[in-house]
Each structure stands twice: as structure tokens, then as C-alpha cells.
XYZ file of C-alpha atoms in Angstrom:
632
model
C 53.529 -144.370 -18.026
C 51.255 -146.244 -15.889
C 53.894 -146.111 -12.939
C 53.969 -142.247 -13.414
C 50.250 -142.181 -13.630
C 49.319 -144.695 -10.436
C 52.394 -144.983 -8.595
C 56.093 -145.971 -8.494
C 58.228 -147.542 -5.866
C 60.974 -145.544 -4.887
C 63.568 -146.828 -3.306
C 66.021 -145.498 -0.635
C 68.498 -146.058 2.260
C 67.782 -146.100 5.719
C 63.827 -147.222 5.618
C 62.866 -144.078 3.588
C 61.678 -145.764 0.553
C 57.846 -144.850 -0.501
C 55.331 -145.441 -3.514
C 55.198 -141.948 -4.956
C 52.420 -140.850 -7.335
C 52.160 -137.381 -8.623
C 49.690 -137.665 -10.959
C 45.935 -137.967 -10.914
C 44.284 -138.036 -13.933
C 40.199 -138.353 -14.512
C 38.640 -138.023 -17.761
C 34.625 -137.446 -18.091
C 33.212 -137.971 -21.437
C 29.289 -138.493 -22.613
C 28.717 -142.296 -22.359
C 27.563 -142.936 -25.992
C 30.588 -141.287 -27.410
C 33.067 -143.802 -27.154
C 33.909 -147.521 -27.430
C 35.027 -148.815 -24.495
C 35.591 -152.139 -26.290
C 38.864 -150.469 -27.485
C 42.081 -151.469 -26.379
C 42.883 -149.722 -23.117
C 46.361 -149.886 -22.266
C 46.702 -147.767 -18.871
C 44.095 -147.587 -16.125
C 43.281 -143.980 -16.215
C 40.063 -142.699 -14.784
C 37.225 -142.801 -17.436
C 34.044 -141.909 -16.346
C 30.999 -142.218 -18.394
C 28.776 -139.301 -18.226
C 25.173 -139.963 -18.385
C 23.315 -136.220 -18.794
C 19.896 -137.430 -17.556
C 21.343 -138.092 -14.193
C 22.902 -135.349 -13.642
C 21.582 -132.991 -11.118
C 20.336 -130.512 -11.784
C 19.636 -132.131 -14.912
C 15.992 -133.564 -14.794
C 13.886 -131.303 -16.705
C 16.711 -129.630 -18.691
C 18.553 -132.608 -19.944
C 16.767 -135.082 -21.691
C 18.005 -137.946 -24.086
C 18.849 -135.810 -26.857
C 21.043 -133.859 -24.463
C 24.708 -134.478 -25.237
C 27.630 -133.927 -23.044
C 29.654 -131.859 -24.911
C 31.820 -129.296 -23.071
C 35.831 -129.690 -24.045
C 37.578 -128.758 -20.668
C 40.967 -129.555 -18.925
C 41.801 -128.339 -15.680
C 45.659 -128.434 -14.066
C 46.131 -128.071 -10.630
C 49.396 -128.515 -8.908
C 50.392 -129.719 -5.175
C 50.413 -125.895 -4.130
C 46.854 -125.443 -5.459
C 48.045 -123.229 -8.581
C 45.769 -123.928 -11.517
C 45.170 -123.670 -15.209
C 41.947 -123.814 -17.294
C 41.754 -124.703 -20.842
C 38.550 -124.371 -22.600
C 37.799 -124.528 -26.763
C 36.401 -126.804 -29.263
C 38.867 -129.744 -29.639
C 37.656 -133.141 -28.876
C 39.707 -135.829 -27.154
C 40.457 -137.203 -30.400
C 43.275 -137.609 -33.151
C 41.474 -135.178 -35.571
C 40.878 -132.974 -32.665
C 44.593 -132.876 -31.519
C 46.276 -132.991 -35.005
C 44.655 -131.873 -38.032
C 41.327 -130.240 -37.545
C 41.309 -126.255 -37.226
C 40.431 -125.773 -33.533
C 40.328 -122.694 -31.016
C 41.457 -123.716 -27.687
C 42.764 -121.601 -24.913
C 44.717 -121.784 -21.602
C 44.190 -119.203 -18.559
C 45.591 -119.245 -15.368
C 43.090 -119.096 -12.478
C 43.596 -115.806 -10.566
C 40.234 -115.040 -8.825
C 38.013 -116.744 -6.427
C 35.139 -116.482 -8.561
C 37.014 -118.811 -11.641
C 37.842 -121.051 -9.213
C 34.359 -121.366 -7.623
C 32.975 -121.507 -11.129
C 35.201 -124.727 -12.078
C 34.296 -126.292 -8.991
C 30.786 -125.846 -9.504
C 31.036 -127.727 -12.641
C 33.390 -130.705 -11.409
C 31.335 -130.868 -8.583
C 28.131 -131.991 -10.355
C 30.148 -134.452 -12.653
C 32.015 -135.698 -9.229
C 28.816 -136.595 -7.287
C 26.990 -139.617 -9.229
C 30.318 -141.527 -9.146
C 31.047 -141.016 -5.293
C 33.978 -138.526 -5.685
C 34.590 -135.691 -3.821
C 36.211 -132.973 -5.406
C 39.591 -131.662 -3.392
C 39.226 -127.831 -2.718
C 42.964 -126.427 -2.361
C 41.974 -123.149 -1.388
C 44.837 -121.431 -3.120
C 45.773 -118.670 -0.825
C 47.051 -115.846 -3.739
C 43.657 -115.733 -5.795
C 42.225 -112.409 -5.829
C 38.907 -111.849 -4.066
C 38.374 -108.296 -4.532
C 35.021 -107.139 -6.049
C 36.941 -103.788 -7.276
C 39.542 -106.029 -9.378
C 37.168 -107.314 -11.714
C 38.100 -110.925 -13.192
C 39.803 -110.852 -16.603
C 38.166 -113.877 -17.851
C 34.976 -115.805 -16.766
C 33.999 -119.497 -16.960
C 30.899 -120.425 -18.172
C 28.996 -123.526 -18.411
C 25.712 -124.963 -18.407
C 25.857 -126.429 -14.998
C 26.397 -123.165 -13.729
C 24.179 -119.940 -12.827
C 24.441 -117.661 -16.356
C 24.158 -118.817 -19.948
C 27.305 -117.937 -22.473
C 24.607 -115.591 -24.369
C 23.570 -113.845 -21.482
C 27.271 -113.191 -20.797
C 28.307 -112.586 -24.317
C 25.562 -110.081 -24.669
C 24.730 -108.100 -21.938
C 25.776 -104.578 -20.924
C 27.731 -104.571 -24.618
C 28.680 -100.901 -24.778
C 26.661 -99.066 -27.699
C 29.610 -97.664 -29.236
C 30.476 -96.221 -33.146
C 32.767 -98.908 -34.749
C 34.712 -99.106 -38.040
C 33.174 -102.347 -39.706
C 33.687 -103.236 -43.742
C 30.490 -104.738 -45.052
C 30.132 -106.239 -48.251
C 27.097 -106.243 -50.376
C 24.911 -109.380 -51.483
C 26.450 -109.247 -55.077
C 29.687 -109.401 -53.564
C 30.908 -105.664 -53.742
C 33.151 -104.630 -51.170
C 32.433 -101.419 -49.298
C 34.090 -99.657 -46.632
C 31.826 -97.458 -44.789
C 31.650 -95.613 -41.027
C 28.574 -97.551 -39.888
C 26.471 -96.232 -37.164
C 26.409 -99.142 -34.847
C 24.758 -97.483 -31.939
C 21.473 -99.425 -32.520
C 23.206 -102.282 -33.905
C 24.645 -105.422 -32.268
C 26.885 -107.266 -34.593
C 27.540 -111.279 -33.691
C 30.257 -113.194 -35.349
C 30.177 -116.950 -34.913
C 32.656 -119.467 -35.957
C 30.688 -123.062 -36.088
C 30.736 -126.358 -38.061
C 27.306 -127.312 -36.994
C 23.451 -125.647 -37.660
C 19.928 -125.980 -36.768
C 17.902 -127.722 -38.803
C 15.941 -124.414 -39.437
C 18.241 -121.786 -39.766
C 16.647 -119.169 -39.996
C 14.183 -119.993 -37.374
C 17.200 -120.083 -35.259
C 18.514 -116.764 -36.547
C 15.377 -114.877 -35.524
C 15.123 -116.435 -32.100
C 18.776 -115.399 -31.166
C 17.920 -111.731 -32.754
C 14.836 -111.557 -30.315
C 16.908 -112.761 -27.515
C 19.587 -110.333 -28.068
C 16.939 -107.751 -28.237
C 16.075 -108.578 -24.966
C 19.331 -108.189 -23.453
C 20.148 -105.017 -25.198
C 17.559 -102.870 -24.791
C 16.264 -103.417 -28.312
C 19.018 -103.314 -30.236
C 19.242 -104.994 -33.690
C 21.071 -108.106 -33.749
C 23.319 -108.821 -37.124
C 24.513 -112.548 -36.983
C 28.022 -112.970 -38.962
C 28.132 -116.432 -39.677
C 31.842 -118.140 -40.703
C 30.894 -122.074 -41.326
C 32.848 -124.825 -42.211
C 32.120 -125.604 -45.657
C 32.219 -129.168 -46.669
C 34.165 -129.901 -49.925
C 34.543 -126.196 -49.520
C 31.008 -124.897 -50.092
C 28.462 -126.931 -48.032
C 27.089 -125.833 -44.834
C 25.632 -128.886 -42.792
C 21.915 -127.911 -43.036
C 19.233 -127.149 -45.165
C 18.364 -124.147 -47.382
C 15.252 -122.092 -46.979
C 13.863 -119.086 -48.849
C 13.570 -117.143 -45.552
C 17.477 -117.279 -45.728
C 17.428 -115.539 -48.811
C 15.098 -112.801 -47.327
C 17.897 -112.827 -44.097
C 20.651 -111.744 -46.219
C 18.416 -109.142 -47.860
C 17.355 -107.543 -45.143
C 20.376 -107.858 -43.168
C 20.100 -110.321 -40.528
C 22.612 -112.239 -41.697
C 25.747 -112.522 -43.683
C 28.114 -115.583 -44.610
C 32.097 -115.509 -44.894
C 34.949 -117.451 -45.682
C 37.116 -118.258 -42.823
C 40.333 -116.048 -42.639
C 42.569 -119.065 -42.431
C 42.771 -121.142 -45.541
C 42.532 -125.169 -45.143
C 45.659 -126.521 -46.005
C 43.508 -129.602 -47.153
C 40.044 -129.958 -48.560
C 39.091 -132.512 -45.963
C 40.452 -131.000 -42.913
C 37.516 -129.771 -40.380
C 36.951 -126.303 -39.179
C 35.836 -127.235 -35.910
C 36.468 -124.194 -34.008
C 33.076 -122.629 -32.066
C 33.843 -119.013 -31.348
C 31.612 -116.213 -30.402
C 32.497 -112.468 -30.551
C 30.658 -109.142 -30.201
C 32.413 -105.606 -30.601
C 33.733 -106.002 -27.140
C 33.430 -109.687 -26.166
C 34.699 -112.905 -27.054
C 33.643 -116.658 -26.437
C 35.611 -119.385 -26.816
C 34.536 -122.855 -26.016
C 32.327 -125.817 -27.428
C 29.043 -123.545 -28.185
C 27.888 -124.644 -31.490
C 25.623 -122.406 -33.471
C 22.435 -124.320 -32.628
C 19.694 -124.086 -30.355
C 20.622 -126.769 -28.193
C 24.670 -125.937 -28.176
C 24.269 -122.129 -27.548
C 22.050 -122.818 -24.614
C 19.527 -120.541 -26.026
C 16.705 -121.303 -23.743
C 18.923 -121.863 -20.508
C 17.018 -121.187 -17.515
C 13.538 -121.706 -19.073
C 10.836 -124.150 -17.990
C 11.401 -127.434 -19.379
C 14.588 -126.300 -21.774
C 16.166 -128.536 -23.969
C 19.891 -127.862 -23.848
C 23.437 -129.606 -24.182
C 26.030 -129.509 -21.635
C 28.480 -126.861 -22.652
C 31.255 -124.683 -21.460
C 34.048 -121.898 -22.114
C 35.099 -118.663 -21.297
C 34.037 -115.072 -21.920
C 36.046 -112.304 -21.887
C 36.769 -108.693 -23.332
C 38.627 -108.063 -26.527
C 39.547 -105.293 -28.808
C 39.727 -107.383 -32.140
C 39.551 -105.170 -35.372
C 36.119 -106.807 -36.513
C 36.394 -105.125 -39.967
C 39.430 -107.733 -40.585
C 36.291 -110.752 -40.369
C 34.308 -109.500 -43.048
C 36.520 -109.414 -46.118
C 35.828 -112.596 -47.746
C 31.885 -112.585 -47.707
C 29.695 -114.688 -50.071
C 25.862 -114.877 -50.842
C 24.559 -118.256 -49.665
C 22.209 -120.064 -52.058
C 20.728 -123.248 -52.214
C 23.784 -124.696 -53.715
C 25.584 -124.203 -50.404
C 23.181 -126.396 -48.551
C 22.713 -130.339 -48.311
C 19.550 -131.974 -49.485
C 17.921 -134.797 -47.059
C 19.942 -137.557 -48.253
C 23.237 -135.646 -47.700
C 22.283 -134.656 -43.991
C 21.211 -138.263 -42.913
C 25.028 -139.024 -44.595
C 26.487 -136.346 -42.290
C 24.036 -136.818 -39.122
C 25.569 -137.659 -35.762
C 24.534 -140.857 -35.058
C 23.972 -141.038 -31.330
C 23.413 -144.157 -29.499
C 20.272 -144.607 -27.178
C 20.869 -144.152 -23.548
C 20.381 -146.622 -20.857
C 17.247 -146.194 -18.748
C 19.595 -146.407 -16.118
C 23.238 -145.299 -15.187
C 25.775 -147.988 -14.107
C 29.079 -147.647 -12.892
C 31.944 -149.810 -11.954
C 35.096 -149.969 -10.158
C 37.323 -152.442 -9.021
C 39.838 -152.016 -6.232
C 43.144 -153.789 -6.598
C 43.805 -154.042 -2.706
C 40.651 -155.754 -1.727
C 40.167 -157.441 -5.212
C 36.470 -156.116 -5.201
C 34.181 -155.015 -7.681
C 31.770 -152.014 -6.892
C 28.748 -151.722 -8.690
C 26.410 -148.417 -8.908
C 22.947 -148.581 -10.325
C 21.285 -145.290 -10.473
C 17.350 -145.037 -11.823
C 15.153 -141.978 -12.405
C 13.579 -142.483 -8.753
C 11.110 -139.422 -9.327
C 9.342 -142.691 -11.621
C 8.881 -144.738 -8.609
C 10.236 -148.044 -7.484
C 8.033 -150.123 -10.173
C 9.273 -148.041 -13.019
C 12.960 -148.524 -11.312
C 12.599 -152.109 -11.606
C 10.959 -152.076 -15.132
C 14.408 -150.222 -16.243
C 15.973 -152.602 -14.890
C 14.256 -155.870 -16.586
C 15.952 -158.186 -18.711
C 19.333 -156.383 -18.522
C 22.794 -158.412 -17.434
C 26.246 -156.854 -16.481
C 29.368 -158.802 -17.287
C 32.679 -158.376 -15.566
C 35.972 -159.526 -16.222
C 37.438 -162.436 -14.169
C 33.536 -162.921 -13.005
C 32.395 -166.214 -15.021
C 28.270 -165.369 -14.486
C 26.733 -162.285 -15.934
C 24.933 -160.600 -13.049
C 21.064 -160.000 -13.490
C 20.421 -156.332 -12.711
C 16.879 -156.580 -11.867
C 17.347 -158.979 -9.164
C 20.199 -156.684 -7.589
C 20.421 -153.998 -5.067
C 21.275 -150.174 -6.338
C 24.723 -150.757 -4.994
C 26.760 -153.912 -4.705
C 30.136 -155.679 -4.459
C 31.754 -158.540 -5.809
C 34.503 -160.178 -4.737
C 37.627 -161.952 -6.492
C 39.476 -165.238 -4.636
C 42.428 -164.632 -6.977
C 44.239 -162.090 -8.764
C 42.686 -160.821 -11.845
C 43.775 -161.749 -15.280
C 41.412 -160.598 -17.748
C 40.887 -157.315 -15.802
C 44.875 -156.290 -16.690
C 43.661 -156.094 -20.547
C 40.029 -155.983 -20.698
C 39.068 -152.658 -18.747
C 35.440 -152.750 -19.425
C 32.115 -153.976 -18.469
C 29.401 -155.056 -20.941
C 25.385 -154.519 -20.332
C 23.569 -156.732 -22.221
C 19.433 -156.679 -22.830
C 18.021 -160.452 -23.552
C 21.864 -161.631 -24.346
C 22.566 -158.610 -26.829
C 25.376 -156.071 -26.275
C 23.639 -152.730 -25.766
C 26.488 -150.898 -23.758
C 30.314 -150.878 -22.907
C 31.442 -148.840 -19.874
C 35.234 -148.628 -18.388
C 35.996 -150.029 -15.054
C 37.538 -147.452 -12.550
C 40.332 -148.716 -11.318
C 41.425 -148.186 -7.629
C 44.497 -148.542 -5.877
C 46.498 -148.986 -9.223
C 49.471 -148.715 -7.560
C 48.678 -152.595 -6.732
C 48.441 -153.428 -10.072
C 50.771 -155.900 -10.983
C 52.034 -156.197 -14.658
C 55.630 -157.476 -14.552
C 56.715 -160.806 -13.790
C 60.321 -162.929 -13.942
C 60.388 -166.098 -16.151
C 61.029 -168.098 -13.661
C 62.058 -168.997 -9.752
C 65.793 -169.090 -10.965
C 65.571 -165.186 -12.318
C 63.967 -164.318 -9.009
C 66.760 -165.638 -7.002
C 69.233 -164.375 -9.322
C 68.132 -160.802 -8.870
C 68.160 -161.236 -4.973
C 71.349 -162.875 -4.940
C 72.681 -160.512 -6.786
C 71.841 -157.271 -5.034
C 69.572 -156.202 -7.935
C 66.163 -154.395 -7.235
C 63.296 -156.116 -8.128
C 61.381 -152.956 -9.160
C 62.060 -151.928 -12.736
C 64.711 -155.088 -13.222
C 65.524 -155.049 -16.660
C 65.070 -159.068 -16.331
C 61.604 -158.879 -15.932
C 58.803 -158.853 -18.582
C 55.142 -158.368 -19.196
C 53.121 -160.660 -17.854
C 51.356 -162.743 -20.677
C 47.824 -161.669 -19.748
C 49.073 -158.138 -21.396
C 51.106 -158.790 -23.752
C 49.406 -161.712 -25.248
C 46.336 -159.489 -25.942
C 45.283 -159.753 -29.702
C 46.648 -155.877 -30.539
C 49.486 -154.707 -32.785
C 51.166 -153.208 -29.677
C 50.825 -156.817 -28.136
C 52.548 -158.167 -30.935
C 55.434 -155.871 -30.756
C 56.251 -156.892 -27.352
C 56.175 -160.637 -28.089
C 59.802 -161.060 -28.041
C 59.690 -159.837 -24.357
C 56.757 -162.034 -23.277
C 56.865 -164.702 -20.808
C 54.929 -167.908 -21.917
C 55.249 -171.135 -19.953
C 57.624 -170.984 -17.411
C 60.766 -173.183 -18.132
C 62.275 -175.615 -15.507
C 65.303 -174.255 -13.185
C 67.620 -176.830 -13.126
C 70.334 -174.621 -11.347
C 68.060 -174.504 -8.286
C 69.929 -175.385 -5.094
C 69.306 -175.599 -1.322
C 72.267 -172.902 -0.622
C 70.605 -170.479 -3.340
C 66.819 -171.048 -2.166
C 67.691 -170.186 1.569
C 70.209 -167.534 0.612
C 67.893 -165.889 -1.644
C 65.023 -166.409 0.906
C 67.065 -164.475 3.669
C 67.858 -161.647 1.091
C 64.206 -160.800 0.785
C 63.540 -160.661 4.428
C 66.707 -158.351 4.724
C 65.863 -156.054 2.384
C 62.401 -155.815 4.248
C 63.703 -155.174 7.348
C 65.150 -151.908 6.095
C 61.880 -150.888 5.300
C 59.756 -148.758 7.287
C 56.922 -147.951 5.111
C 53.511 -150.166 4.570
C 53.255 -149.136 1.119
C 56.809 -150.409 0.450
C 55.999 -153.732 2.029
C 52.766 -153.772 0.023
C 54.463 -153.475 -2.974
C 56.844 -156.117 -2.134
C 54.401 -158.481 -1.152
C 51.733 -158.052 -4.078
C 53.320 -155.813 -6.946
C 56.869 -155.713 -7.887
C 58.438 -158.346 -10.302
C 59.541 -161.353 -7.818
C 56.761 -160.227 -5.343
C 55.632 -162.915 -2.474
C 52.257 -162.903 -4.784
C 54.377 -163.971 -7.753
C 56.578 -166.311 -5.930
C 53.680 -168.109 -4.140
C 52.318 -168.979 -7.857
C 55.696 -170.338 -8.903
C 56.241 -172.221 -5.822
C 52.615 -173.658 -6.170
C 53.370 -174.953 -9.556
C 56.511 -176.398 -8.615
C 54.860 -178.440 -5.952
C 51.981 -179.602 -8.357
C 54.644 -181.176 -10.900
C 57.200 -182.688 -8.284
C 56.937 -183.315 -4.896
C 60.232 -183.655 -3.677
C 62.184 -182.596 -0.410
C 63.412 -180.085 -1.982
C 60.241 -178.122 -2.939
C 58.935 -178.886 0.761
C 61.797 -176.919 1.952
C 60.646 -174.365 -0.477
C 57.335 -174.362 0.815
C 58.374 -174.000 4.173
C 60.937 -171.007 3.901
C 57.985 -169.237 1.898
C 55.765 -169.573 4.752
C 58.490 -168.252 6.990
C 59.297 -165.518 4.761
C 55.504 -164.470 4.736
C 55.241 -164.739 8.232
C 58.172 -162.723 8.980
C 57.228 -159.960 6.234
C 53.482 -159.741 7.913
C 55.103 -159.203 11.061
C 56.969 -155.976 9.663
C 53.837 -154.199 8.564
C 52.060 -151.769 11.225
C 48.620 -151.967 9.767
C 46.867 -155.023 10.717
C 44.483 -154.989 7.676
C 47.722 -154.998 5.562
C 49.212 -157.719 8.048
C 45.847 -160.205 7.230
C 46.104 -159.960 3.416
C 50.099 -160.720 3.913
C 49.255 -163.695 5.805
C 46.330 -164.621 3.647
C 49.617 -165.671 0.789
C 50.253 -168.550 3.198
C 50.587 -171.901 1.317
C 48.167 -174.167 2.864
C 48.052 -177.741 3.685
C 47.856 -180.119 0.457
C 46.367 -183.464 0.851
C 46.479 -184.125 -2.962
C 47.417 -187.267 -4.432
C 50.063 -187.907 -6.786
C 50.402 -191.184 -8.652
C 48.474 -192.846 -6.509
C 50.294 -191.596 -3.426
C 49.486 -189.114 -1.070
C 51.939 -185.701 -1.416
C 52.989 -186.538 2.318
C 54.328 -189.944 2.163
C 56.165 -188.779 -0.844
C 58.321 -186.296 0.849
C 59.923 -188.290 3.550
C 59.225 -189.832 7.059
C 56.572 -187.427 9.129
C 58.978 -187.757 12.242
C 61.938 -186.134 10.166
C 59.505 -183.403 8.909
C 58.268 -182.524 12.392
C 62.203 -182.238 13.486
C 63.131 -180.160 10.909
C 60.196 -177.778 11.533
C 61.273 -177.233 15.114
C 64.903 -176.631 14.153
C 64.202 -174.297 11.274
C 60.982 -172.713 13.105
C 58.750 -173.930 10.227
C 55.807 -173.466 12.755
C 53.253 -171.952 9.955
C 50.473 -174.103 8.030
C 52.195 -176.306 5.435
C 53.327 -179.863 4.700
């Protein structure tokens, strides 16, 4: 899965090898609503969203604002695209046992695509991302051909309620109503002066009666004074309770016809199963998305000064649903159908506090460099910005000391000297205040096609594959690196049988096999014309130069003998030959950096040079074998 997501080496003959990646996956989520400490098995890009830092957020979004849309956008290489919207969160229950509403629509009109771009542009900007606009040529751009559906979101110009309620045709419809005592009656209802709005929602405002009246007044403004009647289909906890409190005003709202309550048309298979659907319906329009029946969730005050709203999204389109079918299972709501204060506290959504700043961390597997971006509310002034960072530190994998954020600039970098190990498993950074953990976020990993996750058990195994003509990539004899499979997870335990622990000695290594394996490696690369493949053989695939260097270094430290001296010289020669094949100057420099340097260490009281033969002999061999690179 990781290779399909981030790039897989495709080897072909005659220099046509390449690194192929056809998937680009990005996930945006409210930074308070996930635990980045959970084991993350891939390097999929997950961006934490701080709503208060989004433009045009200031004034409309505050610490109570949730980033709540459920949107999936899919686009292929030709620019054809599909938009998915609905109620399902990216959770196990949302994609399995809950009752949800989700719909996928092909993007056919330019106006639809523009609205999608508008939504994602706002999310991309704080993370330094640029949305690639495909400009699919077959999209309809004709005002005489109206779009069959409209993508509506809080980051756009119009609200869901305005799109849903405006211009509703004033026509007579057949409806089925049910009296407050439960008697079912059928009648021809004159609806020309009444606007019926049906809503599925699991969540409701604390003062439900007040919100019903606010919504009715809003509907009247948009529909030339038409009376709005709300038909609510709630998710009933344990089959009878709404997630809000009772008031006597609700009894009057029901008697006077402002609201009616109904059981869902689809029976639950299990009392614990939740109807998490968010669906709004009028006589002629339907809205499918993330909008709960709350002030923030419905974006009731969208566009108002100092409006406080959630960030929501969905689609609105025409429909021909027979509304009478939705009114067959009404019930009269009483105090027994609502929660007391204790129950409300138990079921209340616990949302952690937002940080007073936004921080994002990325790591580039090509440069081995962290990029840290800090964003504060600059409208408050520089002193307030500095105060917001006071006492906060940042901890990163493979970086020993925490970073004091108050002493840093807004954007800075940290480089690693060696290939990261902790980052292979710990894909998160931590923010602490006064030493106490307050936030975890996911690290965005770039150039993940260079993320080395497999290796061979020994140099002997590398040479066996090279001598036997087997490919290094996708080699069945390679295993997960110990840093990955040794993590404390059930998944790691399952893989323990194929884990490389300590490298075992290779008693069968010989001069001939070593010389021939090095030559075979160089012959394979000489047929490659792609820098991306050369880069893979240098830094990524099992048995690459990075892995070979590590194993040779270990062998040299264990035993300074003539064979290891030759192996070191051959490796440096191979590095030089590989660097010479690269067309990109930066890649050449990176490969040359793999050279094994002069070692002046002392082993058992003697210098390393004195243990591997006469210096004149070494100089002779260097000349005969073209060993002119930095080494013993």
C-alpha cells in the first residue's frame, strides 16, 4: 500500500526504468479530533486544520468552531472528477455500523468545479500547498444548462439554508399529517402559504424551541413570508431520547404546528447503532452533507457580522420525493424524550482547546530536513504573538533536544545528519507547555518514495541477490527494517517472524563474490537512464548504497582486515561510478556524500592502518585498481 501511494520502482529493459506513483492522497481534519499518537502505518499526508487560522476565518470562526465537513474529491489523470459528500466521518463506525447518508456525483459543470476549488484553496493555503487545476475541457459552461447539483460550503459565498429555501415553488402538495395524539389523518393540505422542511439530525441545540423559531423567521424572509414548519427525524438514544433538553415551549411549538417529530423510516438493526445522517428536505430540494440541526451546524448566521458557525459542506439539488411517506411514524415529544443535565454532560462532545497558534511540520526524505511553520494571529501584534508561544516546546523524532518555540522565527528548518529511524514509526510531533503534553500532530512527509522501509539481513544476502541476478526491489529475501517491525503494536508482533534483528556474521563472503557483486551492481545501474531510479538504488531499495554502507561500516568496526579494506575501496569506487551516472548535479553531490571516509580509530591499541598491511602495498593496489577515492 505504501508503495502504491508514494512510488514504486518499475524496472524495465533498455533504460526505461522509472519510479511510478499514480496516487496523491491528502486528508484534512480538525486538529482536535484525532490522536496523532496512534500508530500510523503509512506516510499519507494528514493536515490538522485550525479553524481560527483559516482565511476568511477571522470574525466568523472562533475556538468553538468545528471543521466538520465530510468531503471526498477524486480526480483522475485526465481531469475527470467525482465529488462525494455526506454525514460519514472517517471513522470505523462512520464507514460500517452507523446509519449514514453519502452521495457521489460526477462533476459535469464548470461552476461545480470552481466551488470545489474554492473549498480546497482555503485548506491548501495555510500549508503552503497549491491546488493543481486540471481544467477539464468537457465541463459544461453554459448558463442555459443549469447544473444538476450545487456544492455548497461554509468557505463559499452562499449558505446551505439560502440555497435550500430560496425560490421554493409555491404549489399544492399532498401530505399526510399526524395529530398530536397520534391519530393519522390524510388530507389535501393547502401548502401554498406553508413551507415544510424535513431534517434528519442526531444533534440539536441546547434551546431547541428558540432555534426552531429563529429558523422559521429566516425561512419567512427568504420565501416572502411563508410559514415554515419543521419536521424533525432525530436519532433517538436508546430508542427514545433526543440529545438536548426539554422546555415547555416545545409543547406549544407542537400544538401550534411549528414542529413535528417522527421516527426514522429505516429501522435500526441494533439499539446501539446510531443514525448519524444529516439530511434537509423541502418540497422540491434536498441538501445532503454535514449540517446538523444546530445554529453553528446549519450556518444559520452565515454572512452576518461576528457570526459564529461551523465549517460544513454538502450538495443541494432538486428532488421529486413524495413527502407523505416521511410522515407516517410521528410521535408527540414530551419531557421523557429529552435528557436531563447529567445525561447531557455524559453525552456532550468533549473538544480539546485549540493552541493559541498553528504549527505544521513536514519532513523531506530527500534532504533529510524538517520544515516547521508557525502561524499566529498577527492582528494582535508582535508582543501578543510572542506571548502566544511562551513556554511552548516542540519535540520531533530523531531530534534529541526539544525546540523552544518562543525563541524561533515563524518558519525554520532542522536538518538530520543521518537517515531517520524514529520517524519510520513515530510520524508525529509533540507540543508541550511547561513540559506537559498539550498537542500531537502528524508530520507531513515529502518525497516518500525515498523512505527506506526494507533491508537485507546481511551483506551476504545482498551479494547473493546481485550474483543471482535477482532484483533488489520487491525482493522476497528482504524484510522490514527493525525500527518498523519492532514497534510495540499487534501489527509489529505479527511481523516479528520476518524481522531483522542483529546482523549475523557472513562466513561465506569471499573476494571473488564481493568483487563480482559490486561489478553486477554497477552493470545494472549503467543500463539505467533515469535519475529517479539511480536515486532509488542509492538510497531506498533493499541492498541500496545506504544500506551497504551501514553494513560495511559495521564490518570494519568489528574486524579491520585486508578483505574489509578491499570491500571499503570497492564500495567507494561503486559510489563514484553511481554518482557519475546521475545527470542532476544535486543528486551527484548527495551520492558522493555516501563515500566511506578516512578512519583514524584505534583498535586494540593499534591504529587501523597498521592492521591492514604495509602502506606502500596499499598505495600500489590503489593505483592498480583505480582506488583514488577517500578511504584507508
